[in-house]
mmCIF file of C-alpha atoms and ligand atoms in Angstrom:
data_model
loop_
_atom_site.group_PDB
_atom_site.id
_atom_site.type_symbol
_atom_site.label_atom_id
_atom_site.label_comp_id
_atom_site.label_asym_id
_atom_site.label_seq_id
_atom_site.Cartn_x
_atom_site.Cartn_y
_atom_site.Cartn_z
ATOM 1 C CA MET A 61 -33.757 -161.944 -78.264
ATOM 2 C CA LYS A 62 -34.828 -160.229 -80.747
ATOM 3 C CA LEU A 63 -32.613 -157.427 -82.871
ATOM 4 C CA LYS A 64 -35.218 -154.302 -82.186
ATOM 5 C CA TRP A 65 -34.554 -155.810 -77.946
ATOM 6 C CA LYS A 66 -30.658 -155.661 -78.660
ATOM 7 C CA LEU A 67 -30.164 -152.388 -80.240
ATOM 8 C CA LEU A 68 -32.221 -150.912 -77.309
ATOM 9 C CA LEU A 69 -30.070 -152.437 -75.196
ATOM 10 C CA VAL A 70 -26.780 -151.428 -76.654
ATOM 11 C CA PHE A 71 -28.307 -148.014 -76.642
ATOM 12 C CA VAL A 72 -29.102 -147.956 -72.513
ATOM 13 C CA VAL A 73 -25.494 -149.569 -71.430
ATOM 14 C CA VAL A 74 -24.105 -146.831 -73.766
ATOM 15 C CA LEU A 75 -26.341 -143.883 -72.687
ATOM 16 C CA VAL A 76 -25.565 -145.172 -68.600
ATOM 17 C CA LEU A 77 -21.927 -144.904 -69.155
ATOM 18 C CA CYS A 78 -21.858 -141.680 -70.909
ATOM 19 C CA THR A 79 -23.728 -140.260 -68.329
ATOM 20 C CA ALA A 80 -21.580 -141.886 -65.878
ATOM 21 C CA SER A 81 -18.333 -140.441 -67.651
ATOM 22 C CA PHE A 82 -19.767 -137.423 -67.928
ATOM 23 C CA ALA A 83 -20.514 -136.993 -63.666
ATOM 24 C CA ALA A 84 -17.002 -137.816 -63.444
ATOM 25 C CA ASP A 85 -15.632 -135.612 -65.579
ATOM 26 C CA ARG A 86 -17.905 -132.667 -65.262
ATOM 27 C CA ARG A 87 -15.780 -129.957 -63.262
ATOM 28 C CA ILE A 88 -16.933 -128.255 -60.134
ATOM 29 C CA VAL A 89 -18.261 -124.562 -61.262
ATOM 30 C CA VAL A 90 -17.649 -121.377 -58.884
ATOM 31 C CA GLY A 91 -18.554 -117.895 -58.866
ATOM 32 C CA PHE A 92 -16.445 -115.774 -57.755
ATOM 33 C CA ALA A 93 -17.868 -111.748 -56.901
ATOM 34 C CA GLN A 94 -14.839 -109.839 -56.314
ATOM 35 C CA ILE A 95 -14.781 -105.841 -54.850
ATOM 36 C CA GLY A 96 -12.832 -104.507 -57.736
ATOM 37 C CA SER A 97 -9.227 -104.125 -58.492
ATOM 38 C CA GLU A 98 -8.771 -100.612 -56.422
ATOM 39 C CA SER A 99 -5.145 -102.052 -55.124
ATOM 40 C CA ASP A 100 -2.162 -103.983 -55.544
ATOM 41 C CA TRP A 101 -3.391 -106.386 -52.840
ATOM 42 C CA ARG A 102 -6.908 -106.899 -54.274
ATOM 43 C CA VAL A 103 -5.106 -107.810 -57.698
ATOM 44 C CA GLY A 104 -2.796 -110.299 -55.797
ATOM 45 C CA SER A 105 -5.910 -111.827 -54.429
ATOM 46 C CA THR A 106 -7.824 -111.413 -57.398
ATOM 47 C CA ASN A 107 -4.610 -113.554 -58.948
ATOM 48 C CA SER A 108 -4.577 -115.711 -55.851
ATOM 49 C CA VAL A 109 -7.820 -116.991 -56.475
ATOM 50 C CA ARG A 110 -7.765 -117.605 -60.351
ATOM 51 C CA GLN A 111 -4.484 -119.508 -59.774
ATOM 52 C CA ALA A 112 -5.716 -121.680 -57.199
ATOM 53 C CA CYS A 113 -8.839 -122.605 -59.085
ATOM 54 C CA ALA A 114 -7.214 -123.561 -62.700
ATOM 55 C CA ASP A 115 -4.555 -125.402 -60.498
ATOM 56 C CA ALA A 116 -7.443 -126.974 -58.998
ATOM 57 C CA GLY A 117 -9.082 -127.973 -62.231
ATOM 58 C CA PHE A 118 -12.076 -125.443 -61.142
ATOM 59 C CA GLU A 119 -14.078 -123.404 -64.182
ATOM 60 C CA LEU A 120 -14.291 -119.871 -62.489
ATOM 61 C CA ILE A 121 -16.468 -117.514 -63.446
ATOM 62 C CA PHE A 122 -15.102 -114.160 -62.312
ATOM 63 C CA VAL A 123 -16.661 -111.004 -61.760
ATOM 64 C CA ASP A 124 -14.763 -107.425 -60.763
ATOM 65 C CA ALA A 125 -17.382 -105.357 -59.034
ATOM 66 C CA ASN A 126 -15.534 -102.034 -59.702
ATOM 67 C CA GLN A 127 -16.367 -101.533 -55.856
ATOM 68 C CA MET A 128 -19.992 -101.295 -56.523
ATOM 69 C CA GLN A 129 -22.744 -103.125 -54.187
ATOM 70 C CA GLU A 130 -25.015 -103.443 -57.099
ATOM 71 C CA ASN A 131 -22.418 -104.996 -59.501
ATOM 72 C CA GLN A 132 -21.630 -107.555 -56.606
ATOM 73 C CA LEU A 133 -25.435 -108.028 -56.026
ATOM 74 C CA SER A 134 -26.138 -109.054 -59.240
ATOM 75 C CA ALA A 135 -23.135 -110.975 -60.175
ATOM 76 C CA LEU A 136 -24.581 -112.959 -56.957
ATOM 77 C CA ARG A 137 -27.879 -113.048 -58.575
ATOM 78 C CA ASP A 138 -26.419 -114.109 -61.851
ATOM 79 C CA PHE A 139 -24.605 -117.278 -60.183
ATOM 80 C CA ILE A 140 -27.746 -118.903 -58.751
ATOM 81 C CA THR A 141 -29.509 -118.375 -62.077
ATOM 82 C CA ARG A 142 -26.005 -120.436 -63.660
ATOM 83 C CA GLY A 143 -26.649 -122.705 -60.742
ATOM 84 C CA VAL A 144 -23.074 -123.024 -59.916
ATOM 85 C CA ASP A 145 -21.323 -125.544 -57.561
ATOM 86 C CA TYR A 146 -19.985 -122.958 -54.875
ATOM 87 C CA ILE A 147 -20.132 -119.335 -54.726
ATOM 88 C CA GLY A 148 -16.733 -116.967 -53.169
ATOM 89 C CA PHE A 149 -17.245 -113.680 -51.973
ATOM 90 C CA SER A 150 -15.886 -110.952 -50.518
ATOM 91 C CA PRO A 151 -18.143 -107.974 -49.847
ATOM 92 C CA VAL A 152 -17.184 -104.529 -50.450
ATOM 93 C CA VAL A 153 -18.898 -102.984 -47.413
ATOM 94 C CA MET A 154 -20.725 -104.945 -44.491
ATOM 95 C CA THR A 155 -24.711 -104.346 -44.849
ATOM 96 C CA GLY A 156 -26.719 -104.647 -47.157
ATOM 97 C CA TRP A 157 -26.940 -108.763 -48.482
ATOM 98 C CA ASP A 158 -29.447 -110.380 -46.288
ATOM 99 C CA GLN A 159 -32.073 -110.750 -49.311
ATOM 100 C CA ILE A 160 -29.554 -111.964 -51.357
ATOM 101 C CA MET A 161 -27.923 -114.370 -48.705
ATOM 102 C CA MET A 162 -31.084 -115.611 -48.073
ATOM 103 C CA GLU A 163 -31.424 -116.538 -51.885
ATOM 104 C CA ILE A 164 -28.540 -117.995 -51.917
ATOM 105 C CA LYS A 165 -28.909 -120.010 -49.133
ATOM 106 C CA ASP A 166 -32.217 -121.207 -50.598
ATOM 107 C CA ALA A 167 -31.046 -121.973 -53.679
ATOM 108 C CA GLY A 168 -28.316 -124.941 -51.628
ATOM 109 C CA ILE A 169 -25.268 -123.137 -53.053
ATOM 110 C CA PRO A 170 -22.724 -123.494 -50.539
ATOM 111 C CA VAL A 171 -20.790 -119.589 -49.760
ATOM 112 C CA ILE A 172 -16.867 -119.154 -48.906
ATOM 113 C CA MET A 173 -16.433 -115.859 -48.087
ATOM 114 C CA LEU A 174 -12.787 -114.281 -48.020
ATOM 115 C CA ASP A 175 -11.286 -111.339 -46.932
ATOM 116 C CA ARG A 176 -14.473 -109.248 -45.865
ATOM 117 C CA ASN A 177 -17.616 -110.431 -43.975
ATOM 118 C CA ILE A 178 -20.660 -108.794 -44.045
ATOM 119 C CA ASP A 179 -22.594 -107.964 -40.687
ATOM 120 C CA MET A 180 -26.631 -109.524 -40.639
ATOM 121 C CA PRO A 181 -28.024 -111.567 -38.329
ATOM 122 C CA ASN A 182 -27.366 -115.230 -37.778
ATOM 123 C CA HIS A 183 -24.439 -114.107 -40.216
ATOM 124 C CA THR A 184 -22.570 -117.543 -40.400
ATOM 125 C CA ASP A 185 -25.762 -119.462 -41.165
ATOM 126 C CA TYR A 186 -25.009 -118.179 -44.499
ATOM 127 C CA TYR A 187 -21.913 -119.357 -45.258
ATOM 128 C CA ALA A 188 -19.672 -122.376 -45.289
ATOM 129 C CA THR A 189 -16.983 -120.814 -43.894
ATOM 130 C CA TRP A 190 -14.848 -116.924 -43.714
ATOM 131 C CA ILE A 191 -11.309 -117.077 -44.660
ATOM 132 C CA GLY A 192 -9.014 -113.522 -44.159
ATOM 133 C CA SER A 193 -7.332 -111.624 -41.470
ATOM 134 C CA ASN A 194 -7.668 -110.221 -38.131
ATOM 135 C CA PHE A 195 -8.229 -106.398 -38.942
ATOM 136 C CA VAL A 196 -8.959 -105.712 -35.754
ATOM 137 C CA GLU A 197 -5.621 -106.775 -34.627
ATOM 138 C CA GLU A 198 -3.871 -105.473 -37.681
ATOM 139 C CA GLY A 199 -5.292 -101.568 -36.103
ATOM 140 C CA GLU A 200 -3.592 -102.526 -32.934
ATOM 141 C CA LYS A 201 -0.181 -103.733 -34.253
ATOM 142 C CA SER A 202 -0.580 -100.924 -36.018
ATOM 143 C CA ALA A 203 -0.745 -98.389 -32.415
ATOM 144 C CA LEU A 204 1.787 -101.140 -31.235
ATOM 145 C CA TRP A 205 4.121 -100.455 -33.206
ATOM 146 C CA LEU A 206 3.916 -96.096 -32.997
ATOM 147 C CA LEU A 207 4.419 -96.996 -29.030
ATOM 148 C CA ASP A 208 7.300 -98.569 -29.354
ATOM 149 C CA TYR A 209 8.780 -96.615 -32.118
ATOM 150 C CA LEU A 210 8.011 -93.194 -30.046
ATOM 151 C CA GLY A 211 9.430 -94.875 -27.295
ATOM 152 C CA ILE A 212 12.993 -95.828 -28.688
ATOM 153 C CA HIS A 213 12.966 -92.286 -30.191
ATOM 154 C CA GLY A 214 12.507 -91.267 -27.069
ATOM 155 C CA ARG A 215 9.260 -89.431 -27.725
ATOM 156 C CA TRP A 216 7.107 -91.137 -24.715
ATOM 157 C CA GLY A 217 4.482 -88.901 -23.619
ATOM 158 C CA GLU A 218 5.228 -86.165 -25.922
ATOM 159 C CA GLU A 219 1.920 -84.657 -27.894
ATOM 160 C CA ILE A 220 1.495 -86.406 -30.863
ATOM 161 C CA ASN A 221 -0.586 -85.544 -33.870
ATOM 162 C CA ILE A 222 -2.063 -88.298 -36.102
ATOM 163 C CA VAL A 223 -3.901 -88.409 -39.208
ATOM 164 C CA GLU A 224 -5.874 -91.231 -40.544
ATOM 165 C CA LEU A 225 -6.551 -92.443 -43.816
ATOM 166 C CA GLN A 226 -9.672 -94.762 -43.695
ATOM 167 C CA GLY A 227 -10.413 -97.654 -46.347
ATOM 168 C CA THR A 228 -13.597 -97.412 -48.112
ATOM 169 C CA VAL A 229 -16.885 -96.100 -45.776
ATOM 170 C CA GLY A 230 -18.653 -99.281 -44.372
ATOM 171 C CA SER A 231 -16.091 -102.311 -44.949
ATOM 172 C CA SER A 232 -14.828 -104.275 -42.808
ATOM 173 C CA PRO A 233 -11.505 -103.921 -42.917
ATOM 174 C CA ALA A 234 -12.002 -100.077 -42.772
ATOM 175 C CA ILE A 235 -14.301 -100.342 -39.605
ATOM 176 C CA ASP A 236 -12.126 -103.185 -37.809
ATOM 177 C CA ARG A 237 -8.469 -101.229 -38.712
ATOM 178 C CA LYS A 238 -9.911 -98.010 -37.312
ATOM 179 C CA THR A 239 -11.336 -99.864 -34.320
ATOM 180 C CA GLY A 240 -8.159 -101.736 -33.424
ATOM 181 C CA PHE A 241 -6.346 -98.989 -33.428
ATOM 182 C CA GLU A 242 -8.527 -96.820 -31.252
ATOM 183 C CA ASN A 243 -8.308 -100.062 -28.719
ATOM 184 C CA ILE A 244 -4.293 -99.076 -28.134
ATOM 185 C CA ILE A 245 -4.460 -95.179 -28.316
ATOM 186 C CA LYS A 246 -7.175 -94.907 -26.136
ATOM 187 C CA ASP A 247 -5.068 -95.671 -22.853
ATOM 188 C CA HIS A 248 -2.481 -92.924 -24.431
ATOM 189 C CA PRO A 249 -3.928 -89.638 -24.314
ATOM 190 C CA ASN A 250 -0.488 -87.839 -25.331
ATOM 191 C CA LEU A 251 -1.809 -89.666 -29.131
ATOM 192 C CA LYS A 252 -4.792 -87.712 -30.461
ATOM 193 C CA ILE A 253 -6.408 -88.406 -34.234
ATOM 194 C CA THR A 254 -6.783 -85.228 -35.470
ATOM 195 C CA GLN A 255 -7.862 -85.280 -38.782
ATOM 196 C CA SER A 256 -9.601 -89.029 -40.215
ATOM 197 C CA GLN A 257 -11.513 -89.297 -43.503
ATOM 198 C CA THR A 258 -11.604 -91.513 -46.213
ATOM 199 C CA GLY A 259 -9.482 -92.474 -49.501
ATOM 200 C CA ASP A 260 -11.280 -95.431 -50.440
ATOM 201 C CA PHE A 261 -8.299 -97.713 -50.333
ATOM 202 C CA THR A 262 -7.024 -96.310 -53.929
ATOM 203 C CA THR A 263 -3.480 -94.427 -54.332
ATOM 204 C CA GLU A 264 -5.725 -91.813 -56.322
ATOM 205 C CA LEU A 265 -7.532 -90.721 -52.744
ATOM 206 C CA GLY A 266 -5.191 -91.258 -50.470
ATOM 207 C CA LYS A 267 -3.128 -88.230 -52.172
ATOM 208 C CA THR A 268 -5.976 -85.908 -52.180
ATOM 209 C CA VAL A 269 -7.444 -86.627 -48.898
ATOM 210 C CA MET A 270 -3.360 -86.326 -47.861
ATOM 211 C CA GLU A 271 -3.585 -82.549 -49.762
ATOM 212 C CA SER A 272 -6.411 -81.694 -47.515
ATOM 213 C CA PHE A 273 -4.857 -82.860 -44.403
ATOM 214 C CA LEU A 274 -1.730 -80.975 -44.841
ATOM 215 C CA ARG A 275 -3.349 -77.619 -46.014
ATOM 216 C CA ARG A 276 -6.005 -77.626 -43.023
ATOM 217 C CA ALA A 277 -3.021 -78.446 -40.388
ATOM 218 C CA GLN A 278 -1.267 -75.665 -41.869
ATOM 219 C CA SER A 279 -4.381 -73.255 -41.757
ATOM 220 C CA ASP A 280 -4.865 -74.305 -38.049
ATOM 221 C CA GLY A 281 -1.515 -74.110 -37.282
ATOM 222 C CA VAL A 282 -1.422 -77.735 -36.123
ATOM 223 C CA LYS A 283 1.664 -80.171 -37.167
ATOM 224 C CA ILE A 284 0.899 -83.489 -38.071
ATOM 225 C CA ASP A 285 3.291 -86.475 -36.928
ATOM 226 C CA VAL A 286 1.909 -89.228 -37.954
ATOM 227 C CA LEU A 287 0.048 -90.652 -40.933
ATOM 228 C CA TYR A 288 -1.968 -93.965 -40.046
ATOM 229 C CA ALA A 289 -3.342 -94.911 -43.541
ATOM 230 C CA HIS A 290 -5.815 -98.321 -43.499
ATOM 231 C CA ASN A 291 -3.485 -99.211 -46.865
ATOM 232 C CA ASP A 292 -0.459 -98.784 -48.207
ATOM 233 C CA GLY A 293 -1.708 -97.804 -51.502
ATOM 234 C CA MET A 294 -3.360 -94.023 -49.910
ATOM 235 C CA ALA A 295 0.335 -94.518 -47.930
ATOM 236 C CA ILE A 296 1.934 -94.227 -51.123
ATOM 237 C CA GLY A 297 -0.327 -91.754 -52.310
ATOM 238 C CA ALA A 298 -0.004 -89.573 -49.253
ATOM 239 C CA ILE A 299 3.975 -89.737 -49.374
ATOM 240 C CA GLN A 300 3.923 -88.676 -53.027
ATOM 241 C CA ALA A 301 1.029 -85.372 -51.063
ATOM 242 C CA ILE A 302 3.386 -84.346 -48.057
ATOM 243 C CA LYS A 303 6.985 -84.629 -50.524
ATOM 244 C CA GLU A 304 5.044 -81.681 -52.981
ATOM 245 C CA ALA A 305 4.096 -79.850 -50.104
ATOM 246 C CA GLY A 306 7.920 -79.759 -49.016
ATOM 247 C CA LEU A 307 8.233 -82.769 -46.128
ATOM 248 C CA VAL A 308 10.053 -85.386 -46.120
ATOM 249 C CA PRO A 309 8.336 -88.729 -45.779
ATOM 250 C CA GLY A 310 9.414 -90.676 -43.093
ATOM 251 C CA LYS A 311 11.193 -88.533 -41.243
ATOM 252 C CA ASP A 312 9.369 -85.195 -40.814
ATOM 253 C CA ILE A 313 5.884 -87.587 -40.890
ATOM 254 C CA ILE A 314 5.534 -91.198 -39.728
ATOM 255 C CA ILE A 315 3.984 -93.289 -42.065
ATOM 256 C CA ILE A 316 2.327 -96.442 -41.277
ATOM 257 C CA GLY A 317 -0.079 -98.509 -43.974
ATOM 258 C CA VAL A 318 -1.589 -102.042 -43.987
ATOM 259 C CA ASP A 319 -1.081 -104.990 -46.104
ATOM 260 C CA ALA A 320 2.984 -105.427 -46.777
ATOM 261 C CA VAL A 321 2.407 -105.047 -50.724
ATOM 262 C CA LYS A 322 5.873 -104.740 -52.418
ATOM 263 C CA LEU A 323 5.600 -101.055 -53.220
ATOM 264 C CA ALA A 324 5.202 -100.628 -49.360
ATOM 265 C CA PHE A 325 8.518 -102.738 -48.710
ATOM 266 C CA GLU A 326 10.149 -100.257 -51.779
ATOM 267 C CA ALA A 327 8.776 -97.061 -49.591
ATOM 268 C CA ILE A 328 10.444 -98.592 -46.606
ATOM 269 C CA LEU A 329 13.963 -99.079 -47.844
ATOM 270 C CA ALA A 330 13.959 -96.096 -49.168
ATOM 271 C CA GLY A 331 13.615 -94.631 -46.158
ATOM 272 C CA GLU A 332 10.040 -92.440 -47.342
ATOM 273 C CA MET A 333 7.465 -95.075 -45.069
ATOM 274 C CA ASN A 334 7.854 -96.276 -41.768
ATOM 275 C CA VAL A 335 6.071 -99.962 -41.322
ATOM 276 C CA THR A 336 3.178 -102.020 -42.835
ATOM 277 C CA VAL A 337 1.584 -104.321 -41.051
ATOM 278 C CA GLU A 338 0.668 -107.515 -43.172
ATOM 279 C CA CYS A 339 -2.717 -108.325 -44.073
ATOM 280 C CA SER A 340 -2.256 -111.606 -46.953
ATOM 281 C CA PRO A 341 -4.510 -111.728 -50.145
ATOM 282 C CA LEU A 342 -2.790 -114.970 -50.823
ATOM 283 C CA LEU A 343 -5.840 -117.255 -49.738
ATOM 284 C CA GLY A 344 -6.746 -118.803 -53.368
ATOM 285 C CA PRO A 345 -5.068 -121.850 -51.813
ATOM 286 C CA GLN A 346 -7.159 -121.657 -48.997
ATOM 287 C CA PHE A 347 -10.179 -121.230 -50.565
ATOM 288 C CA VAL A 348 -9.508 -124.377 -52.819
ATOM 289 C CA GLN A 349 -9.483 -126.498 -50.131
ATOM 290 C CA ALA A 350 -12.689 -125.000 -48.263
ATOM 291 C CA ILE A 351 -13.863 -126.089 -51.655
ATOM 292 C CA LYS A 352 -12.503 -129.931 -51.617
ATOM 293 C CA ASP A 353 -13.158 -130.131 -47.874
ATOM 294 C CA ILE A 354 -16.714 -129.488 -48.606
ATOM 295 C CA GLU A 355 -16.781 -132.075 -51.290
ATOM 296 C CA ALA A 356 -15.388 -134.235 -49.023
ATOM 297 C CA GLY A 357 -18.612 -133.742 -46.358
ATOM 298 C CA GLU A 358 -16.089 -132.014 -44.294
ATOM 299 C CA THR A 359 -17.966 -129.102 -41.779
ATOM 300 C CA LEU A 360 -15.420 -126.539 -42.177
ATOM 301 C CA ASP A 361 -14.678 -123.572 -39.212
ATOM 302 C CA LYS A 362 -16.329 -120.328 -39.635
ATOM 303 C CA ILE A 363 -13.631 -118.716 -39.348
ATOM 304 C CA THR A 364 -9.613 -118.956 -40.499
ATOM 305 C CA PHE A 365 -7.204 -116.094 -39.888
ATOM 306 C CA SER A 366 -4.546 -115.700 -41.998
ATOM 307 C CA ILE A 367 -0.709 -115.534 -40.084
ATOM 308 C CA GLU A 368 0.337 -112.135 -40.911
ATOM 309 C CA HIS A 369 3.748 -110.242 -39.782
ATOM 310 C CA VAL A 370 5.014 -106.218 -39.308
ATOM 311 C CA TYR A 371 7.687 -105.166 -41.587
ATOM 312 C CA ASP A 372 10.090 -102.266 -41.044
ATOM 313 C CA GLU A 373 13.960 -101.227 -41.074
ATOM 314 C CA THR A 374 14.180 -99.786 -37.544
ATOM 315 C CA LEU A 375 12.379 -102.020 -34.775
ATOM 316 C CA SER A 376 13.174 -104.911 -36.502
ATOM 317 C CA LYS A 377 16.819 -104.652 -35.733
ATOM 318 C CA LEU A 378 15.991 -104.072 -32.271
ATOM 319 C CA MET A 379 13.097 -106.483 -31.715
ATOM 320 C CA PRO A 380 13.471 -108.951 -34.057
ATOM 321 C CA HIS A 381 10.929 -111.356 -32.279
ATOM 322 C CA ARG A 382 7.991 -109.005 -33.079
ATOM 323 C CA TYR A 383 8.557 -107.161 -36.327
ATOM 324 C CA LEU A 384 10.405 -108.302 -39.366
ATOM 325 C CA SER A 385 13.079 -106.370 -41.780
ATOM 326 C CA ALA A 386 11.831 -105.165 -44.701
ATOM 327 C CA GLU A 387 15.010 -105.215 -46.457
ATOM 328 C CA GLU A 388 15.018 -109.555 -45.595
ATOM 329 C CA HIS A 389 11.419 -110.246 -47.217
ATOM 330 C CA TYR A 390 11.688 -107.762 -49.753
ATOM 331 C CA PRO A 391 12.880 -110.482 -52.842
ATOM 332 C CA SER A 392 10.162 -113.145 -51.600
ATOM 333 C CA ARG A 393 6.803 -110.707 -52.426
ATOM 334 C CA VAL A 394 4.727 -111.656 -54.955
ATOM 335 C CA TYR A 395 2.160 -108.776 -54.308
HETATM 336 O O1 LIG B 482 -10.197 -106.154 -47.193
HETATM 337 C C1 LIG B 482 -8.736 -105.591 -47.739
HETATM 338 C C2 LIG B 482 -8.553 -104.388 -47.962
HETATM 339 O O2 LIG B 482 -9.187 -104.592 -49.239
HETATM 340 C C3 LIG B 482 -6.643 -104.053 -48.130
HETATM 341 O O3 LIG B 482 -6.074 -103.833 -47.284
HETATM 342 C C4 LIG B 482 -7.149 -102.815 -49.140
HETATM 343 O O4 LIG B 482 -5.702 -102.973 -50.010
HETATM 344 C C5 LIG B 482 -7.877 -103.904 -50.508
HETATM 345 O O5 LIG B 482 -8.505 -102.997 -51.524
#
């Protein structure tokens, strides 16, 4: 063989080997459009996704959308342009995603929904799986805990005025936690929601809105018996407002929160909060597993709910099969 042909053959072999090794080494690229960092819960969620992707050796393009839908939309569009392999997405609100979800589908990029869900026709056709909490159940558990609590304190049947701090308007946890809570209290006409407003899942707004609840309750001469906050962050802000108003949180007003963040456990142990219903943000490992399963050619379940508990320091002593002790589980909280 002539030298020219020999050199060409060597070149082709080297090229084939390099291409094969590049393909083998190529890292999976994941774009993740996160809602923001509005709560300790969300920070826990972000850390969990980052850590799990790093452990799996994925390249993660992470965008914090600062609670703004337009930022999430442009992040998703950017992921399509970059040709990422997978998209992780936790939508700030439920609606307004139809166009982008179609674009992602046309681009052939599998989507893994984490935590919150979307509302559009045939929405399950647009993602491979959704992993998160049963928000309706969280609302129901909050109300059921309240019924048990009133029962053991001899207040069953008493007129109970509840104020509600809702999460972000139009978000799935705010809609579902309200629905779940109302599903239960509708059969108990003595339990009334007397004021309800959004605190956007933030501690600051939780405090501001609670201040206005307290002012209005005072001017109307209507006592507040219970605060139902759609997350612990808002409950913590409200506790501050209650203390500043000269009342004792956890005693004068029963405080119910959702998430089970560390700060809520501390407030329960300090006697300033009564219960927290768990909503786990530690979904990173399941997120990564979903990607690995798709890589292995598996078809995923459309919905995977996380297993979650309710923590307090009263009913857990009497009904340990239903409620867990905040004190006992505090040391193991990681968010
Ligand atoms: O979507 C989950 C909710 O979002 C959490 O309850 C809240 O704390 C967070 O901001």
